[in-house]
XYZ file of C-alpha atoms in Angstrom:
374
model
C 62.634 134.763 95.886
C 66.024 135.240 97.880
C 69.805 135.990 97.133
C 71.153 132.830 95.972
C 74.423 131.474 95.466
C 75.517 129.518 92.684
C 78.467 127.421 91.948
C 80.055 124.550 89.802
C 79.670 121.275 91.288
C 82.779 119.216 91.760
C 82.292 117.248 89.005
C 85.178 115.934 86.411
C 84.450 117.176 83.778
C 87.001 119.279 81.228
C 85.823 123.079 82.847
C 85.802 121.558 86.452
C 87.579 118.472 88.052
C 89.967 117.767 84.608
C 90.603 114.303 84.378
C 91.153 111.418 81.667
C 90.342 108.112 82.281
C 93.497 104.945 80.332
C 92.794 101.370 80.559
C 95.997 101.358 81.395
C 94.852 101.998 85.573
C 98.868 103.054 85.805
C 98.206 106.150 84.109
C 93.962 106.715 83.980
C 93.535 109.841 86.224
C 91.239 109.761 89.161
C 88.954 111.468 91.420
C 88.031 111.030 94.173
C 86.641 111.915 97.690
C 87.379 111.229 101.186
C 84.546 111.003 102.082
C 83.605 108.820 106.426
C 79.544 108.726 104.598
C 80.723 106.176 100.993
C 80.342 102.840 103.590
C 75.929 104.248 103.442
C 76.120 104.759 99.585
C 78.646 102.855 97.989
C 79.807 99.298 97.554
C 82.619 98.196 99.111
C 85.603 97.308 96.730
C 83.508 98.839 93.920
C 82.473 102.642 94.716
C 84.951 103.386 97.440
C 88.273 101.681 99.753
C 88.920 101.968 102.622
C 91.994 102.418 103.768
C 93.629 102.821 107.378
C 89.709 103.040 108.643
C 88.974 105.589 106.289
C 87.113 106.227 103.537
C 87.531 107.218 99.793
C 85.190 107.790 97.020
C 86.096 106.509 93.752
C 84.542 109.822 92.072
C 86.349 109.217 88.871
C 86.460 106.777 86.953
C 82.279 105.907 87.133
C 80.315 103.676 86.820
C 81.292 100.325 84.118
C 84.631 102.588 82.683
C 85.968 101.366 86.254
C 87.860 98.434 86.171
C 88.102 96.205 89.770
C 91.920 96.845 88.626
C 90.979 100.392 88.718
C 89.985 100.061 91.757
C 92.680 98.694 93.956
C 95.186 100.563 91.701
C 93.693 103.795 93.716
C 93.705 101.705 97.305
C 96.728 100.420 96.473
C 98.068 105.060 95.324
C 95.908 106.169 98.938
C 98.050 103.514 100.330
C 101.661 104.216 99.727
C 100.423 107.332 100.756
C 99.414 107.224 103.778
C 102.441 104.803 105.143
C 105.219 107.781 103.850
C 103.050 110.651 105.948
C 102.597 108.521 109.157
C 106.003 106.827 108.999
C 107.197 111.333 108.684
C 109.179 109.235 105.447
C 109.443 112.241 103.105
C 111.777 111.173 101.127
C 108.905 108.636 100.074
C 105.739 111.270 100.547
C 107.377 114.234 97.614
C 107.197 110.946 95.492
C 103.205 110.390 96.238
C 101.544 114.311 96.943
C 102.464 117.294 94.382
C 103.136 119.251 97.555
C 101.584 122.797 96.381
C 98.754 121.850 96.060
C 98.968 120.246 99.713
C 100.398 123.218 101.510
C 97.737 125.646 99.905
C 94.935 122.873 100.394
C 95.944 123.027 103.818
C 96.128 126.889 104.869
C 92.713 127.260 103.089
C 91.027 123.751 105.353
C 93.494 125.790 109.056
C 92.869 129.272 108.022
C 88.764 128.750 107.416
C 89.164 126.214 110.288
C 87.232 123.212 108.334
C 85.477 120.718 110.922
C 85.045 118.885 108.155
C 88.409 118.432 106.842
C 89.343 115.608 108.800
C 87.428 113.054 106.992
C 84.390 114.511 104.763
C 84.517 116.023 100.960
C 87.791 116.083 100.859
C 88.858 115.662 96.891
C 92.133 115.525 95.223
C 92.999 113.398 92.117
C 95.660 111.092 90.860
C 97.483 113.034 88.143
C 100.116 112.382 85.542
C 102.191 109.750 84.689
C 105.093 107.333 85.665
C 108.030 109.653 87.475
C 105.695 113.091 87.854
C 102.497 111.201 89.107
C 101.735 112.664 92.347
C 98.588 113.016 94.377
C 97.013 116.180 93.903
C 95.022 118.421 96.851
C 91.943 119.916 96.089
C 89.412 121.777 94.685
C 88.344 122.543 98.096
C 84.206 122.342 99.311
C 81.933 122.282 101.802
C 82.666 125.087 104.885
C 78.714 125.462 105.533
C 80.056 124.411 109.402
C 83.747 126.120 108.879
C 84.412 130.084 109.923
C 83.721 130.259 113.955
C 80.191 128.522 112.481
C 79.878 125.312 114.405
C 79.603 125.741 118.543
C 82.502 123.205 118.757
C 85.582 124.612 116.869
C 83.763 128.097 117.564
C 87.782 129.500 118.942
C 89.680 131.548 116.119
C 92.646 129.546 117.993
C 94.507 126.358 118.127
C 94.456 123.673 115.011
C 91.937 121.870 113.981
C 93.624 120.177 110.977
C 96.624 120.285 112.147
C 95.475 117.711 114.599
C 91.541 116.171 113.448
C 93.688 114.594 110.039
C 95.960 112.113 110.174
C 97.585 113.188 106.895
C 98.391 116.846 108.066
C 99.005 115.929 111.910
C 101.648 113.934 110.843
C 102.499 116.744 107.563
C 101.880 119.315 110.115
C 105.203 117.579 112.393
C 106.782 117.486 109.549
C 109.250 119.806 109.587
C 110.181 120.129 105.193
C 106.034 120.455 104.968
C 106.503 122.675 108.402
C 108.641 125.178 106.960
C 106.424 125.268 103.060
C 104.131 125.562 104.951
C 104.956 128.652 106.452
C 106.508 129.775 103.188
C 103.209 129.849 101.231
C 101.439 131.782 104.531
C 103.766 134.636 104.482
C 103.985 135.006 101.023
C 99.582 135.210 101.043
C 99.043 136.933 104.031
C 99.498 140.167 103.241
C 98.251 139.826 100.143
C 95.572 137.343 98.538
C 93.968 137.036 102.783
C 94.376 140.447 103.328
C 92.410 141.086 100.661
C 89.565 138.015 100.719
C 88.758 139.911 103.954
C 88.319 142.918 102.254
C 86.148 141.627 100.051
C 83.587 140.148 102.633
C 83.544 143.546 103.444
C 82.500 145.241 100.468
C 80.509 142.365 98.950
C 78.708 142.569 102.373
C 78.262 146.354 102.020
C 77.765 146.774 98.562
C 74.230 143.672 98.595
C 74.409 144.722 102.401
C 69.779 145.639 101.327
C 69.494 142.815 98.748
C 70.614 140.829 101.686
C 68.254 142.166 104.923
C 65.561 142.024 102.507
C 66.209 137.981 101.425
C 66.685 137.477 105.821
C 63.010 139.319 106.053
C 61.895 136.677 103.741
C 63.946 133.771 105.502
C 63.718 134.385 109.051
C 66.215 132.598 110.291
C 69.376 135.031 112.092
C 69.033 134.629 115.102
C 67.229 129.924 115.406
C 69.455 128.673 115.996
C 70.190 125.076 115.053
C 72.650 121.932 116.719
C 75.833 122.799 115.378
C 75.077 127.431 115.719
C 77.380 129.163 118.427
C 75.537 130.768 121.558
C 77.486 134.609 119.886
C 75.967 134.068 116.654
C 72.386 132.539 117.789
C 72.860 136.018 119.291
C 72.704 137.970 116.397
C 69.869 139.490 114.760
C 70.199 141.614 112.068
C 72.140 140.696 108.458
C 75.581 143.099 109.299
C 75.898 141.988 112.607
C 76.695 138.419 110.956
C 79.052 139.705 108.815
C 81.256 141.396 111.124
C 80.941 138.760 113.291
C 82.773 136.543 110.427
C 85.016 138.976 109.705
C 85.835 139.815 112.706
C 86.669 135.701 112.980
C 88.681 135.516 110.549
C 91.228 138.663 111.295
C 91.677 137.044 114.928
C 92.062 133.494 112.486
C 94.987 135.285 110.804
C 96.669 136.863 113.733
C 96.961 133.234 115.188
C 97.778 132.094 112.275
C 100.672 133.680 111.333
C 102.230 133.335 115.068
C 101.878 129.894 115.052
C 104.156 129.405 111.189
C 106.599 132.183 112.067
C 106.865 131.788 115.738
C 106.351 128.395 115.846
C 103.795 128.908 118.676
C 102.563 125.795 119.989
C 101.775 122.171 117.241
C 100.083 121.411 119.534
C 97.207 122.794 119.865
C 96.294 123.432 123.939
C 99.269 121.983 125.032
C 99.961 125.155 126.824
C 96.983 125.361 128.317
C 96.850 121.927 128.962
C 99.996 121.714 130.626
C 98.843 124.796 133.195
C 95.189 123.032 134.079
C 97.955 119.761 134.758
C 99.317 121.635 136.872
C 96.531 122.826 138.840
C 95.328 119.656 139.495
C 97.486 118.906 140.893
C 96.920 114.626 139.367
C 93.335 114.794 140.044
C 90.741 114.576 137.257
C 91.621 116.041 134.683
C 89.621 118.908 132.877
C 88.285 122.853 132.395
C 86.128 124.349 130.643
C 85.999 124.909 126.938
C 84.065 127.740 125.237
C 80.925 126.431 128.012
C 81.521 122.420 127.382
C 83.189 120.400 130.581
C 86.025 118.099 129.121
C 87.869 115.591 130.605
C 90.406 113.749 129.823
C 89.810 110.267 129.977
C 92.415 108.456 131.446
C 90.871 109.697 133.802
C 87.017 109.600 134.074
C 87.841 106.120 133.800
C 89.572 105.891 137.133
C 87.173 108.446 139.168
C 84.301 106.154 138.429
C 85.276 102.457 137.107
C 85.069 102.620 133.450
C 86.770 100.206 131.848
C 88.429 102.574 128.519
C 89.982 100.908 125.287
C 91.258 103.398 122.570
C 92.881 101.919 119.147
C 95.221 104.763 117.738
C 95.087 103.309 114.233
C 91.709 103.124 114.143
C 91.623 106.228 116.360
C 88.559 104.246 117.496
C 87.511 105.186 121.625
C 85.855 102.489 123.592
C 84.369 103.112 127.161
C 82.282 100.112 128.478
C 81.097 99.736 132.596
C 79.128 96.012 132.999
C 77.211 95.192 129.601
C 76.822 99.262 128.670
C 79.371 100.247 126.334
C 80.023 103.719 124.362
C 81.382 103.606 120.925
C 83.740 106.363 119.993
C 85.802 108.182 117.575
C 88.622 110.928 118.672
C 87.870 114.229 116.880
C 84.889 114.235 115.525
C 80.969 113.859 118.417
C 79.082 110.965 117.430
C 78.368 107.952 119.400
C 77.428 104.967 119.589
C 75.609 102.707 122.697
C 75.312 99.257 123.514
C 73.043 98.135 125.947
C 70.543 96.027 126.744
C 67.846 97.775 124.265
C 70.132 97.601 121.581
C 72.907 99.686 119.037
C 71.740 103.862 119.134
C 73.972 106.537 118.241
C 73.558 110.658 120.189
C 75.777 113.695 119.579
C 77.850 114.416 122.642
C 78.365 118.511 122.840
C 81.604 118.981 120.899
C 84.161 116.972 119.592
C 87.237 115.166 121.060
C 91.206 115.268 120.655
C 94.085 114.799 121.967
C 97.132 117.097 123.731
C 100.375 115.503 123.707
C 99.323 112.215 125.729
C 95.589 113.147 126.804
C 92.259 112.077 125.067
C 89.621 114.505 126.264
C 86.461 114.251 125.625
C 82.442 115.927 126.789
C 82.003 114.700 130.848
C 78.866 115.677 130.621
C 77.242 113.091 128.492
C 78.980 110.019 129.622
C 78.104 111.349 132.840
C 74.492 110.718 131.837
C 74.755 107.455 129.313
C 76.575 105.458 132.629
C 74.314 107.194 135.590
C 76.685 108.995 137.182
C 75.948 111.772 140.144
C 78.285 114.398 140.370
């Protein structure tokens, strides 16, 4: 029937995520997930809680073993972690988080440029007692759109997790964390990371005939879906896909090595945007990125008579004109439109992002929504 990958589920279990419940919330251990979809199938204040407009599932303790006091404790702890990180208070942060696990988790997510790492499938545990109690990141999970497998994050250059995930955006601007991440990167780049890329090639070659027979049965190579980069959709053979992944990762490693060791821009696209600002000489600031035309929000608002509001706490962008309103969260591709026909949802051509004080979003969907000819 094909080639299958078998893996453990991310469950609380002694041989998986080994956490222990205690009746005292301050002594109990917790298994949490940053999960933007929690409100769709959860119960607020019971199965999930919200901190700074981010939703956290409580995966352990579960059921009737989780009390209201457990939920309140977990919410308070994540709140204190968030406040310490957002204020870049390293002295407070190191009393609440396990720095080594935060560093390792970041490097894995950033190496693969995982688009989900800003709000989905981000797992963590609270463990220890008293002065040793800390928040640990992991296990890692959910890389289906990573490593150049999503059109909006196709480029192997620039940061993603270090800007899109609000904890890591602030941590990477905290010198102590940046130095710890750079040190760890240099410890593992020449052996572990190099061996990983070699293993990809060796595995592809060893099982090549099996993989090729898999895609004879499941003829999906060269068949794009909504996230597929055009460059991948054009590759219709298995080894071509494997080589694409290996080439992408090799290029990503080179860029990250420059980033950590040459201290290149913390803010992705900063140099490009500074150059574009000079070239545009104050005009509407826009540029193509991987085939998608991006535009600066204040500029498009001024150019076409739109009203725009941005809440940095929730990272929500509201663009409106008359009775028509578009609501969109920074670093995502989803949006909602409210008009005389009610509420509908849609997707932009790519994720929005920030560069310095500028916010950029894809221009064509916005023009279409507001019926603007440009």
